[in-house]
mmCIF file of C-alpha atoms in Angstrom:
data_model
loop_
_atom_site.group_PDB
_atom_site.id
_atom_site.type_symbol
_atom_site.label_atom_id
_atom_site.label_comp_id
_atom_site.label_asym_id
_atom_site.label_seq_id
_atom_site.Cartn_x
_atom_site.Cartn_y
_atom_site.Cartn_z
ATOM 1 C CA MET A 1 34.753 2.224 -22.979
ATOM 2 C CA VAL A 2 35.022 4.288 -26.193
ATOM 3 C CA ALA A 3 36.346 7.155 -23.868
ATOM 4 C CA ALA A 4 39.295 4.576 -21.658
ATOM 5 C CA GLY A 5 40.309 3.224 -26.370
ATOM 6 C CA ARG A 6 39.212 -0.329 -25.853
ATOM 7 C CA VAL A 7 36.541 0.371 -28.358
ATOM 8 C CA ARG A 8 37.997 0.151 -31.926
ATOM 9 C CA ARG A 9 34.468 -0.356 -33.431
ATOM 10 C CA VAL A 10 30.939 0.671 -33.315
ATOM 11 C CA LEU A 11 27.855 -1.613 -35.266
ATOM 12 C CA ALA A 12 24.376 -1.326 -35.264
ATOM 13 C CA THR A 13 20.876 -1.816 -36.933
ATOM 14 C CA ALA A 14 20.613 1.513 -38.177
ATOM 15 C CA LEU A 15 21.235 4.923 -35.942
ATOM 16 C CA SER A 16 17.850 4.200 -34.124
ATOM 17 C CA ARG A 17 19.613 1.682 -32.396
ATOM 18 C CA LEU A 18 21.637 3.645 -30.886
ATOM 19 C CA GLY A 19 19.838 6.543 -29.839
ATOM 20 C CA ARG A 20 16.103 8.191 -29.631
ATOM 21 C CA ASP A 21 17.497 11.376 -29.274
ATOM 22 C CA ALA A 22 19.120 12.931 -31.609
ATOM 23 C CA ALA A 23 21.293 15.491 -29.545
ATOM 24 C CA GLU A 24 22.340 11.959 -27.724
ATOM 25 C CA ALA A 25 22.847 10.033 -29.941
ATOM 26 C CA ASP A 26 24.828 13.451 -31.900
ATOM 27 C CA ALA A 27 26.916 13.601 -29.052
ATOM 28 C CA PHE A 28 27.836 9.535 -29.112
ATOM 29 C CA VAL A 29 29.190 9.608 -32.603
ATOM 30 C CA ARG A 30 31.121 12.998 -32.148
ATOM 31 C CA LEU A 31 32.574 11.086 -29.759
ATOM 32 C CA CYS A 32 33.717 8.473 -31.367
ATOM 33 C CA ASP A 33 34.914 10.537 -33.653
ATOM 34 C CA ALA A 34 37.431 12.132 -31.143
ATOM 35 C CA HIS A 35 38.141 8.304 -30.173
ATOM 36 C CA GLY A 36 39.022 6.860 -34.188
ATOM 37 C CA VAL A 37 36.695 5.023 -33.289
ATOM 38 C CA LEU A 38 34.224 3.679 -36.409
ATOM 39 C CA VAL A 39 30.462 3.740 -36.101
ATOM 40 C CA CYS A 40 29.243 2.234 -38.651
ATOM 41 C CA THR A 41 25.096 0.811 -38.760
ATOM 42 C CA ARG A 42 23.502 -2.355 -41.429
ATOM 43 C CA ASP A 43 21.176 0.500 -43.303
ATOM 44 C CA ASP A 44 23.176 4.337 -43.455
ATOM 45 C CA GLY A 45 26.487 2.967 -43.839
ATOM 46 C CA ARG A 46 29.650 4.192 -41.671
ATOM 47 C CA LEU A 47 28.296 7.043 -39.463
ATOM 48 C CA THR A 48 30.311 10.191 -38.807
ATOM 49 C CA MET A 49 30.686 13.619 -38.739
ATOM 50 C CA ALA A 50 33.758 14.534 -39.356
ATOM 51 C CA THR A 51 32.660 17.065 -43.110
ATOM 52 C CA ALA A 52 29.793 19.175 -43.344
ATOM 53 C CA ASP A 53 28.221 16.691 -45.460
ATOM 54 C CA ASP A 54 28.242 14.095 -43.290
ATOM 55 C CA LEU A 55 26.676 16.732 -40.427
ATOM 56 C CA VAL A 56 24.533 17.214 -42.230
ATOM 57 C CA MET A 57 23.058 13.609 -43.171
ATOM 58 C CA THR A 58 23.733 12.408 -39.615
ATOM 59 C CA ARG A 59 21.848 15.088 -37.589
ATOM 60 C CA LEU A 60 19.372 14.123 -40.342
ATOM 61 C CA LYS A 61 18.896 10.580 -39.937
ATOM 62 C CA SER A 62 18.945 11.020 -35.961
ATOM 63 C CA SER A 63 15.747 14.575 -36.153
ATOM 64 C CA GLN A 64 14.659 10.740 -38.642
ATOM 65 C CA ALA A 65 14.855 8.555 -36.178
ATOM 66 C CA GLU A 66 13.285 10.616 -33.346
ATOM 67 C CA ALA A 67 10.888 11.941 -35.028
ATOM 68 C CA GLU A 68 9.639 8.324 -35.429
ATOM 69 C CA SER A 69 9.922 7.727 -30.961
ATOM 70 C CA MET A 70 7.446 10.419 -31.215
ATOM 71 C CA ARG A 71 4.775 9.423 -33.916
ATOM 72 C CA LEU A 72 4.902 6.024 -32.421
ATOM 73 C CA SER A 73 4.447 7.490 -29.021
ATOM 74 C CA ALA A 74 1.204 9.681 -29.837
ATOM 75 C CA ARG A 75 0.279 5.773 -31.953
ATOM 76 C CA VAL A 76 0.432 4.091 -28.380
ATOM 77 C CA ARG A 77 -1.100 6.775 -26.113
ATOM 78 C CA ALA A 78 -3.828 6.781 -28.578
ATOM 79 C CA GLY A 79 -4.798 3.899 -28.045
ATOM 80 C CA LEU A 80 -4.015 3.120 -24.402
ATOM 81 C CA GLN A 81 -6.845 5.939 -24.564
ATOM 82 C CA GLN A 82 -9.133 4.830 -27.241
ATOM 83 C CA GLY A 83 -8.681 1.363 -25.077
ATOM 84 C CA ARG A 84 -9.816 2.899 -22.015
ATOM 85 C CA ALA A 85 -13.046 4.473 -23.607
ATOM 86 C CA LEU A 86 -13.748 1.249 -24.551
ATOM 87 C CA GLY A 87 -13.051 -0.294 -20.930
ATOM 88 C CA LYS A 88 -10.305 -3.005 -22.289
ATOM 89 C CA PRO A 89 -7.755 -4.399 -19.757
ATOM 90 C CA MET A 90 -4.620 -2.482 -19.540
ATOM 91 C CA ARG A 91 -2.794 -4.789 -18.076
ATOM 92 C CA ALA A 92 -2.370 -8.592 -17.077
ATOM 93 C CA ALA A 93 -5.234 -10.627 -15.114
ATOM 94 C CA CYS A 94 -4.827 -10.612 -10.976
ATOM 95 C CA TRP A 95 -5.814 -14.177 -9.434
ATOM 96 C CA GLY A 96 -9.002 -15.746 -11.076
ATOM 97 C CA TYR A 97 -9.290 -14.469 -14.366
ATOM 98 C CA GLN A 98 -7.500 -14.040 -17.602
ATOM 99 C CA LEU A 99 -7.631 -12.374 -20.172
ATOM 100 C CA ARG A 100 -10.777 -13.269 -22.899
ATOM 101 C CA ALA A 101 -9.484 -14.515 -26.500
ATOM 102 C CA ASP A 102 -11.117 -11.369 -27.827
ATOM 103 C CA ARG A 103 -8.522 -9.434 -25.608
ATOM 104 C CA THR A 104 -11.742 -7.110 -25.120
ATOM 105 C CA ALA A 105 -12.405 -8.292 -20.427
ATOM 106 C CA PHE A 106 -11.294 -10.316 -18.249
ATOM 107 C CA GLU A 107 -13.319 -13.061 -17.464
ATOM 108 C CA PRO A 108 -13.005 -16.432 -14.783
ATOM 109 C CA HIS A 109 -10.149 -18.990 -15.453
ATOM 110 C CA PRO A 110 -11.308 -22.249 -15.459
ATOM 111 C CA ILE A 111 -10.131 -23.440 -12.506
ATOM 112 C CA GLU A 112 -8.957 -20.603 -10.056
ATOM 113 C CA PHE A 113 -12.175 -18.618 -10.319
ATOM 114 C CA GLY A 114 -13.176 -21.472 -8.305
ATOM 115 C CA ARG A 115 -10.386 -21.685 -5.953
ATOM 116 C CA ALA A 116 -9.902 -18.137 -5.317
ATOM 117 C CA ALA A 117 -13.948 -17.854 -4.332
ATOM 118 C CA GLN A 118 -12.832 -20.904 -1.582
ATOM 119 C CA PHE A 119 -9.877 -18.331 -0.170
ATOM 120 C CA VAL A 120 -12.157 -15.326 -0.371
ATOM 121 C CA ALA A 121 -14.804 -17.403 1.517
ATOM 122 C CA HIS A 122 -11.559 -19.022 3.940
ATOM 123 C CA LEU A 123 -11.005 -15.355 4.461
ATOM 124 C CA GLN A 124 -14.499 -13.632 5.544
ATOM 125 C CA ALA A 125 -15.057 -16.925 8.241
ATOM 126 C CA GLU A 126 -11.689 -15.403 9.925
ATOM 127 C CA GLY A 127 -12.865 -12.046 9.762
ATOM 128 C CA TRP A 128 -10.302 -10.816 7.093
ATOM 129 C CA ARG A 129 -7.289 -11.704 9.317
ATOM 130 C CA MET A 130 -5.174 -12.264 5.981
ATOM 131 C CA SER A 131 -1.978 -13.560 8.064
ATOM 132 C CA ARG A 132 -4.457 -16.154 10.432
ATOM 133 C CA THR A 133 -5.437 -17.438 6.389
ATOM 134 C CA LEU A 134 -2.498 -17.715 4.475
ATOM 135 C CA ARG A 135 -1.512 -20.059 7.531
ATOM 136 C CA LEU A 136 -4.477 -22.158 7.841
ATOM 137 C CA HIS A 137 -5.101 -22.439 3.519
ATOM 138 C CA ARG A 138 -2.094 -21.678 2.103
ATOM 139 C CA GLU A 139 -2.179 -23.633 -0.446
ATOM 140 C CA LEU A 140 -5.073 -21.869 -2.543
ATOM 141 C CA CYS A 141 -3.511 -19.187 -3.121
ATOM 142 C CA PRO A 142 -0.245 -17.787 -4.886
ATOM 143 C CA PHE A 143 0.601 -15.656 -2.471
ATOM 144 C CA SER A 144 3.199 -15.824 0.245
ATOM 145 C CA SER A 145 2.934 -12.663 2.393
ATOM 146 C CA CYS A 146 -0.465 -10.703 3.883
ATOM 147 C CA ARG A 147 1.180 -7.354 1.354
ATOM 148 C CA ALA A 148 0.583 -9.455 -1.568
ATOM 149 C CA VAL A 149 -3.030 -10.448 -0.136
ATOM 150 C CA ARG A 150 -3.930 -7.477 0.205
ATOM 151 C CA ALA A 151 -3.427 -5.509 -2.717
ATOM 152 C CA TRP A 152 -5.093 -8.211 -4.455
ATOM 153 C CA LEU A 153 -7.977 -8.360 -2.311
ATOM 154 C CA LEU A 154 -8.022 -3.666 -3.055
ATOM 155 C CA ASN A 155 -7.288 -4.783 -7.081
ATOM 156 C CA PRO A 156 -11.512 -3.355 -9.002
ATOM 157 C CA THR A 157 -11.047 -6.459 -11.002
ATOM 158 C CA LEU A 158 -12.922 -8.672 -8.068
ATOM 159 C CA ARG A 159 -15.336 -5.715 -7.868
ATOM 160 C CA GLY A 160 -16.334 -6.530 -11.651
ATOM 161 C CA GLY A 161 -13.746 -3.168 -12.692
ATOM 162 C CA VAL A 162 -11.050 -2.423 -15.036
ATOM 163 C CA GLY A 163 -9.012 0.040 -13.720
ATOM 164 C CA TYR A 164 -6.244 2.594 -15.354
ATOM 165 C CA HIS A 165 -3.870 4.692 -14.215
ATOM 166 C CA GLN A 166 -2.559 2.981 -11.376
ATOM 167 C CA ARG A 167 -1.930 5.619 -7.884
ATOM 168 C CA PRO A 168 -0.622 4.622 -4.769
ATOM 169 C CA ASN A 169 -0.857 2.306 -2.731
ATOM 170 C CA HIS A 170 -3.085 0.444 -4.766
ATOM 171 C CA GLY A 171 -6.260 2.730 -5.593
ATOM 172 C CA PHE A 172 -7.072 4.237 -10.015
ATOM 173 C CA ALA A 173 -7.724 7.281 -10.390
ATOM 174 C CA GLN A 174 -10.802 6.182 -12.784
ATOM 175 C CA ILE A 175 -12.330 2.394 -12.752
ATOM 176 C CA THR A 176 -14.856 1.235 -15.363
ATOM 177 C CA TRP A 177 -17.460 -0.573 -13.427
ATOM 178 C CA GLY A 178 -19.365 -4.041 -14.954
ATOM 179 C CA ARG A 179 -17.320 -5.366 -17.276
ATOM 180 C CA HIS A 180 -16.711 -9.438 -15.677
ATOM 181 C CA GLU A 181 -17.846 -11.556 -13.358
ATOM 182 C CA ALA A 182 -17.213 -10.808 -9.585
ATOM 183 C CA LEU A 183 -15.202 -13.025 -7.667
ATOM 184 C CA LEU A 184 -15.824 -9.989 -4.636
ATOM 185 C CA THR A 185 -19.050 -8.272 -4.099
ATOM 186 C CA HIS A 186 -18.611 -4.235 -3.117
ATOM 187 C CA ALA A 187 -20.636 -4.987 0.346
ATOM 188 C CA GLN A 188 -17.775 -7.379 0.999
ATOM 189 C CA PHE A 189 -16.161 -5.422 -0.004
ATOM 190 C CA ALA A 190 -17.020 -2.652 2.797
ATOM 191 C CA GLU A 191 -17.057 -5.073 5.142
ATOM 192 C CA PHE A 192 -12.932 -6.139 4.343
ATOM 193 C CA GLU A 193 -12.464 -2.613 4.513
ATOM 194 C CA ARG A 194 -13.610 -1.660 8.027
ATOM 195 C CA GLN A 195 -13.193 -5.090 9.110
ATOM 196 C CA VAL A 196 -9.179 -4.560 9.151
ATOM 197 C CA GLU A 197 -8.806 -0.988 10.302
ATOM 198 C CA ALA A 198 -10.103 -2.772 13.396
ATOM 199 C CA ASN A 199 -8.042 -5.539 13.159
ATOM 200 C CA LYS A 200 -4.675 -2.870 13.495
ATOM 201 C CA LEU A 201 -6.246 -2.436 16.906
ATOM 202 C CA LEU A 202 -6.931 -6.486 18.162
ATOM 203 C CA TRP A 203 -4.257 -7.787 17.362
ATOM 204 C CA GLY A 204 -1.924 -9.811 18.979
ATOM 205 C CA HIS A 205 -3.225 -10.800 22.474
ATOM 206 C CA ASN A 206 -6.686 -8.240 21.520
ATOM 207 C CA ALA A 207 -7.465 -10.727 19.204
ATOM 208 C CA THR A 208 -10.237 -12.834 21.196
ATOM 209 C CA VAL A 209 -10.992 -8.933 22.918
ATOM 210 C CA ILE A 210 -15.640 -8.433 21.757
ATOM 211 C CA PRO A 211 -14.894 -4.454 20.307
ATOM 212 C CA ARG A 212 -17.079 -1.607 22.098
ATOM 213 C CA PRO A 213 -18.956 -0.138 20.141
ATOM 214 C CA LEU A 214 -16.549 3.103 20.127
ATOM 215 C CA THR A 215 -13.741 0.632 19.157
ATOM 216 C CA GLY A 216 -11.401 3.065 17.105
ATOM 217 C CA LEU A 217 -14.302 5.234 15.298
ATOM 218 C CA ALA A 218 -13.795 8.813 18.408
ATOM 219 C CA GLU A 219 -10.382 11.456 17.961
ATOM 220 C CA CYS A 220 -9.425 14.073 20.035
ATOM 221 C CA SER A 221 -10.180 17.150 18.045
ATOM 222 C CA GLU A 222 -6.871 18.796 20.043
ATOM 223 C CA CYS A 223 -4.241 15.916 19.425
ATOM 224 C CA GLY A 224 -5.794 13.565 16.836
ATOM 225 C CA ASN A 225 -5.547 10.667 18.841
ATOM 226 C CA ARG A 226 -8.411 8.209 19.171
ATOM 227 C CA LEU A 227 -10.265 7.668 22.394
ATOM 228 C CA LYS A 228 -10.018 4.606 24.782
ATOM 229 C CA TYR A 229 -12.232 3.650 27.225
ATOM 230 C CA ILE A 230 -11.473 4.010 30.446
ATOM 231 C CA THR A 231 -11.271 1.003 32.611
ATOM 232 C CA GLY A 232 -13.118 0.120 35.783
ATOM 233 C CA ARG A 233 -15.583 3.199 35.361
ATOM 234 C CA THR A 234 -19.735 1.777 35.635
ATOM 235 C CA ILE A 235 -20.479 4.124 32.986
ATOM 236 C CA PRO A 236 -18.770 3.489 29.885
ATOM 237 C CA SER A 237 -16.508 6.298 28.976
ATOM 238 C CA LEU A 238 -13.822 6.818 26.850
ATOM 239 C CA ARG A 239 -10.882 9.283 27.226
ATOM 240 C CA CYS A 240 -8.326 10.751 24.530
ATOM 241 C CA SER A 241 -4.721 8.613 24.096
ATOM 242 C CA GLY A 242 -2.311 10.641 23.770
ATOM 243 C CA SER A 243 0.207 10.950 26.569
ATOM 244 C CA LEU A 244 0.619 15.289 26.353
ATOM 245 C CA CYS A 245 -2.933 15.968 25.075
ATOM 246 C CA SER A 246 -4.481 18.064 27.270
ATOM 247 C CA GLN A 247 -7.534 16.300 27.543
ATOM 248 C CA LEU A 248 -5.707 12.261 28.930
ATOM 249 C CA TYR A 249 -7.193 13.226 31.861
ATOM 250 C CA LYS A 250 -10.759 14.425 31.058
ATOM 251 C CA GLY A 251 -13.268 11.359 29.777
ATOM 252 C CA THR A 252 -16.642 11.602 27.296
ATOM 253 C CA ARG A 253 -19.350 9.195 28.102
ATOM 254 C CA GLU A 254 -19.671 7.004 25.700
ATOM 255 C CA ASP A 255 -23.714 7.519 25.720
ATOM 256 C CA VAL A 256 -23.301 10.649 24.657
ATOM 257 C CA ILE A 257 -21.221 10.110 21.516
ATOM 258 C CA ILE A 258 -23.626 7.097 20.283
ATOM 259 C CA ARG A 259 -26.747 9.823 20.606
ATOM 260 C CA TYR A 260 -24.310 11.988 18.505
ATOM 261 C CA ALA A 261 -23.753 9.465 15.924
ATOM 262 C CA ILE A 262 -27.459 7.689 16.088
ATOM 263 C CA ALA A 263 -28.804 11.663 15.143
ATOM 264 C CA ALA A 264 -26.676 12.001 12.317
ATOM 265 C CA VAL A 265 -26.389 8.274 10.615
ATOM 266 C CA ALA A 266 -30.370 8.217 10.962
ATOM 267 C CA ALA A 267 -30.520 11.997 9.374
ATOM 268 C CA SER A 268 -28.212 11.189 6.623
ATOM 269 C CA ALA A 269 -29.490 7.666 5.938
ATOM 270 C CA ALA A 270 -33.112 9.359 5.928
ATOM 271 C CA GLU A 271 -31.705 11.095 2.538
ATOM 272 C CA ARG A 272 -29.556 9.392 0.624
ATOM 273 C CA LEU A 273 -32.178 6.773 0.780
ATOM 274 C CA ALA A 274 -35.078 9.251 0.159
ATOM 275 C CA ALA A 275 -32.857 10.045 -3.237
ATOM 276 C CA ALA A 276 -32.534 6.388 -4.115
ATOM 277 C CA VAL A 277 -36.252 5.318 -3.394
ATOM 278 C CA GLY A 278 -37.382 4.366 -7.028
ATOM 279 C CA GLU A 279 -34.265 4.566 -8.645
ATOM 280 C CA ALA A 280 -33.387 1.352 -11.172
ATOM 281 C CA GLU A 281 -29.770 2.463 -12.398
ATOM 282 C CA PRO A 282 -27.133 1.208 -10.522
ATOM 283 C CA PRO A 283 -25.205 4.411 -9.789
ATOM 284 C CA GLU A 284 -22.466 3.794 -13.164
ATOM 285 C CA ALA A 285 -25.187 4.359 -15.678
ATOM 286 C CA GLY A 286 -25.243 8.287 -14.750
ATOM 287 C CA GLU A 287 -21.581 8.411 -15.060
ATOM 288 C CA LEU A 288 -22.040 6.571 -18.545
ATOM 289 C CA ARG A 289 -24.879 8.819 -19.291
ATOM 290 C CA ARG A 290 -22.695 12.078 -19.247
ATOM 291 C CA SER A 291 -19.579 10.361 -20.431
ATOM 292 C CA ILE A 292 -21.480 9.590 -23.847
ATOM 293 C CA ALA A 293 -23.670 13.337 -24.214
ATOM 294 C CA ALA A 294 -20.187 14.237 -23.873
ATOM 295 C CA LEU A 295 -19.029 12.460 -27.185
ATOM 296 C CA GLU A 296 -22.368 13.034 -28.890
ATOM 297 C CA ALA A 297 -21.213 16.592 -28.783
ATOM 298 C CA LEU A 298 -17.914 17.064 -29.954
ATOM 299 C CA GLY A 299 -19.889 15.297 -33.335
ATOM 300 C CA ASP A 300 -16.356 13.930 -34.654
ATOM 301 C CA PRO A 301 -17.911 10.973 -37.015
ATOM 302 C CA GLU A 302 -14.306 8.962 -35.944
ATOM 303 C CA LEU A 303 -15.617 9.176 -32.416
ATOM 304 C CA GLN A 304 -18.501 6.169 -32.867
ATOM 305 C CA PRO A 305 -17.209 2.898 -32.324
ATOM 306 C CA ILE A 306 -16.116 4.623 -28.336
ATOM 307 C CA ILE A 307 -20.373 5.630 -28.650
ATOM 308 C CA GLU A 308 -21.804 2.608 -29.845
ATOM 309 C CA ALA A 309 -19.300 0.864 -27.442
ATOM 310 C CA LYS A 310 -20.537 2.839 -24.130
ATOM 311 C CA ARG A 311 -24.266 2.294 -25.166
ATOM 312 C CA GLN A 312 -23.707 -1.343 -25.458
ATOM 313 C CA ARG A 313 -21.839 -1.586 -21.561
ATOM 314 C CA LEU A 314 -24.934 0.850 -20.087
ATOM 315 C CA GLU A 315 -27.918 -1.457 -21.765
ATOM 316 C CA GLY A 316 -25.654 -4.598 -19.584
ATOM 317 C CA LEU A 317 -25.768 -3.281 -16.581
ATOM 318 C CA PRO A 318 -27.511 -5.567 -14.208
ATOM 319 C CA ARG A 319 -31.081 -3.169 -12.826
ATOM 320 C CA VAL A 320 -31.203 -1.900 -9.704
ATOM 321 C CA GLU A 321 -33.955 -2.796 -7.566
ATOM 322 C CA PRO A 322 -36.126 0.224 -5.795
ATOM 323 C CA VAL A 323 -35.522 0.438 -2.333
ATOM 324 C CA ASP A 324 -38.435 -0.093 -0.037
ATOM 325 C CA PRO A 325 -39.834 3.158 1.246
ATOM 326 C CA GLU A 326 -39.960 1.590 4.853
ATOM 327 C CA LEU A 327 -36.889 0.470 4.527
ATOM 328 C CA VAL A 328 -36.064 4.589 4.296
ATOM 329 C CA GLU A 329 -38.310 5.338 7.766
ATOM 330 C CA ARG A 330 -37.323 2.311 10.365
ATOM 331 C CA ILE A 331 -33.413 4.267 9.148
ATOM 332 C CA SER A 332 -34.166 7.763 9.065
ATOM 333 C CA ASP A 333 -35.789 6.966 12.588
ATOM 334 C CA PRO A 334 -33.401 7.544 15.592
ATOM 335 C CA ARG A 335 -35.779 4.968 18.112
ATOM 336 C CA TRP A 336 -34.950 2.491 15.591
ATOM 337 C CA PHE A 337 -31.992 2.120 17.072
ATOM 338 C CA ASP A 338 -32.375 1.609 20.290
ATOM 339 C CA THR A 339 -34.295 -1.559 19.437
ATOM 340 C CA LEU A 340 -30.813 -3.459 18.120
ATOM 341 C CA GLN A 341 -28.606 -5.161 20.245
ATOM 342 C CA PRO A 342 -24.787 -4.602 21.708
ATOM 343 C CA ASP A 343 -23.338 -6.652 18.672
ATOM 344 C CA GLU A 344 -26.370 -5.216 16.346
ATOM 345 C CA LEU A 345 -25.467 -1.726 16.883
ATOM 346 C CA ARG A 346 -22.008 -2.352 16.539
ATOM 347 C CA GLU A 347 -21.422 -3.323 13.585
ATOM 348 C CA VAL A 348 -24.134 -0.209 12.260
ATOM 349 C CA LEU A 349 -21.691 1.899 13.020
ATOM 350 C CA ARG A 350 -19.230 0.774 11.513
ATOM 351 C CA ALA A 351 -20.308 0.419 8.947
ATOM 352 C CA THR A 352 -21.622 4.311 8.670
ATOM 353 C CA VAL A 353 -19.540 5.521 10.436
ATOM 354 C CA LEU A 354 -16.145 6.448 9.493
ATOM 355 C CA ARG A 355 -14.355 9.597 12.052
ATOM 356 C CA VAL A 356 -15.870 11.240 15.040
ATOM 357 C CA THR A 357 -14.545 14.160 16.777
ATOM 358 C CA VAL A 358 -14.402 15.182 20.343
ATOM 359 C CA THR A 359 -13.795 18.562 21.328
ATOM 360 C CA ARG A 360 -13.496 19.134 25.828
ATOM 361 C CA GLN A 361 -15.821 16.079 26.259
ATOM 362 C CA ALA A 362 -18.405 16.702 24.313
ATOM 363 C CA PRO A 363 -18.793 15.629 20.588
ATOM 364 C CA SER A 364 -18.387 17.940 17.443
ATOM 365 C CA ALA A 365 -18.019 16.977 14.652
ATOM 366 C CA ILE A 366 -18.448 13.473 12.264
ATOM 367 C CA ARG A 367 -17.209 11.779 9.211
ATOM 368 C CA LEU A 368 -19.644 8.988 7.844
ATOM 369 C CA ARG A 369 -19.470 6.320 5.258
ATOM 370 C CA LEU A 370 -22.922 6.579 3.241
#
């Protein structure tokens, strides 16, 4: 508008309102001078760069505005860093929670928390099928799409944590646990992730099909596609689903893959559970202790409030009962899996196995959830 000659005067509160960048503010004033437009501010009067003295004064004021912007950004970053160190929420509360009066943590909403708990119970009863649950219990929640429900369930706030530095697909670079009452337990969240992965395979007419033990768990090492069960076989077998894969017509017996998975699960479970025997603290306690030690090593007295806050959080963490040694012995023994019913075996495999890689009709690698 200035270049087109449709402006005669520009009026602002101060030069900083014309721009926080000194170069951009100077360029704007020069543009107005070139087109005969008067630039005035309430605090500084007329701004122009027509003479040497005016140029010095205008550039001084624009530099002061940019410096104040930099100081403001530094204060904001320092405040965010201190808030993260103290475990304070940095975003609005999700459905079911509200910000506490002192703004230091979330707390259950007096009304919506109960409604959210009912909605989670309905989701669990429906096998975490979000579309069906929304259709049957739409009046309970404020969501209108499955995407919104999924984003809500992935929020660590529901599991008693506060997330910082959000990443794509609703992830967070840092999560502080144990900050408020949880609506969703970690076990329920793990069940949700497993079931949603299974629901991707069992939709439409397949929704009523009972999945087999290895449905969606085995993949081909050559093309990366998943192995599917071969219909009409007396001995249950799987083969690659890739249409251009050389292993398309070569099957692998189900029991071979299951034995391989059971051996890996038993070995890993024995190692992990044996390490946890006698442990009376949750996993996040170790992280807090390392963080406190690192802050104390700096020797900065200004960090003392942050250290005290972390110590209080450490003391407030729930204690974990020691793992039963009998349970360690039972899971570490592959023969224990022989006592499971087919549906029980399927649930155990889904809870412990992420993917089994098959190379030329033989399992060659495995990725576990443990």
